[in-house]
Amino acid sequence: MNNFEYYAPTKIVFGVGEFENLGREVNIYGKRALLVEQNGPLDEMGVFDSAIRYMKDCSIEVFELKGVESNPKLSKIEEGIDFVREKNIEVIVAVGGGSTIDTAKAIAFGSVIDVDVWDYFSLKREIESSLPVIAVSTISATGAETSMHCVVTNDRDDDSSNWQKWAVHSPYVFPKTAVIDPILLTSVPKRLTAAGMADTISHIIEGYFDGVPNNPISDRVGEGIVKTVIENDYVLDDLNDLNARSNIAWASTLAMSGLQDCGRSNVGFPAHWIQHAVGAMTDSSHGEGLAVINPAWLILQNEKDSSKFVQFTKRVFNLDKGNMSDKEYGLKGIELLKEKFASWGLPSSLSELGVKEEMLMDIVDKVMNSKETYVFDRDEIMKVLKLCLYNK
């Protein structure tokens, strides 16, 4: 186990009906709030109207920023920053998924100093302050509601193939409060629910296979989160099951809380960064991309060292090893994970996400030119992409 520091400052308000306490939580930080809203069914369901009512009941003046899309765009963030400064906003409230929460985070730290907000993502300057953010999670996926991460797509270029999807990581990015109400999660359709489940599992396994020995507690935490998601996948047959929604929601939050990363090498999220490049070029779903890319990445890692894959396959899938070699057994675990994703209705190839063979070199270039800290090898990225370009 490596030495580590663990910092988790976000207050979590979790449970059925807790959305109604939104006004109480926002009121702690200010009386002028910007409500960041995501495109989709939440508006039609009256979720945003309810959020406004809960805040107004606590004498909070509410302003709205509508139209957040998946893979949150820099243009919408800049619109929000201008609005915050014009209206003297004191607190940012996000109601939605990771895209909404990341948009709110970027507005919060981008509005306190009059500089180009993209400078933070391109590492030209460091975040030194932020407005408070209250995150109401409506999908179990990114764990953005309690994380220090923020991922944004720079859409300034007219040619979307030149867009960049980059991240910042800073303690100033943590939301002050996360409200997680399983009732809100029932609005998420089957495919997005499944994509979120794949994203949650990815947050665990990208750090789990780091090669650091003697880390049993973090290993067990990670394995437990993965097993919890898999054991509650019956939610895909009953999207209104609040018990399953609750279990998956807590698993999703814990997966990105940093808890299972304690004692690990924490060199980065390689499959995530590859997906960011794919997502920037195709505007495809983050979770669906990870369901395709992660198994391919794991196949290469299993070839290098199968010891941890043996542990994962045994503990998560309880598969009899029989006469299989360690590599065969580890590969079987990866295959079982891939089959699980397919059974959830998720894609199993990059071509299903709009990737064409002639795009692969550009994707590799985007990964290599990103500002993330993971040390990539060009040839290895290309091998991963080719492994999952088509169904096999």
XYZ file of N, CA and C in Angstrom, residues 33 126 144:
9
model
N -29.206 32.457 -6.437
C -28.729 31.176 -6.962
C -28.938 31.085 -8.462
N -3.766 27.905 -12.364
C -4.382 27.010 -11.402
C -5.615 27.659 -10.775
N -19.818 12.928 -10.164
C -19.409 14.336 -10.148
C -19.928 15.078 -8.935
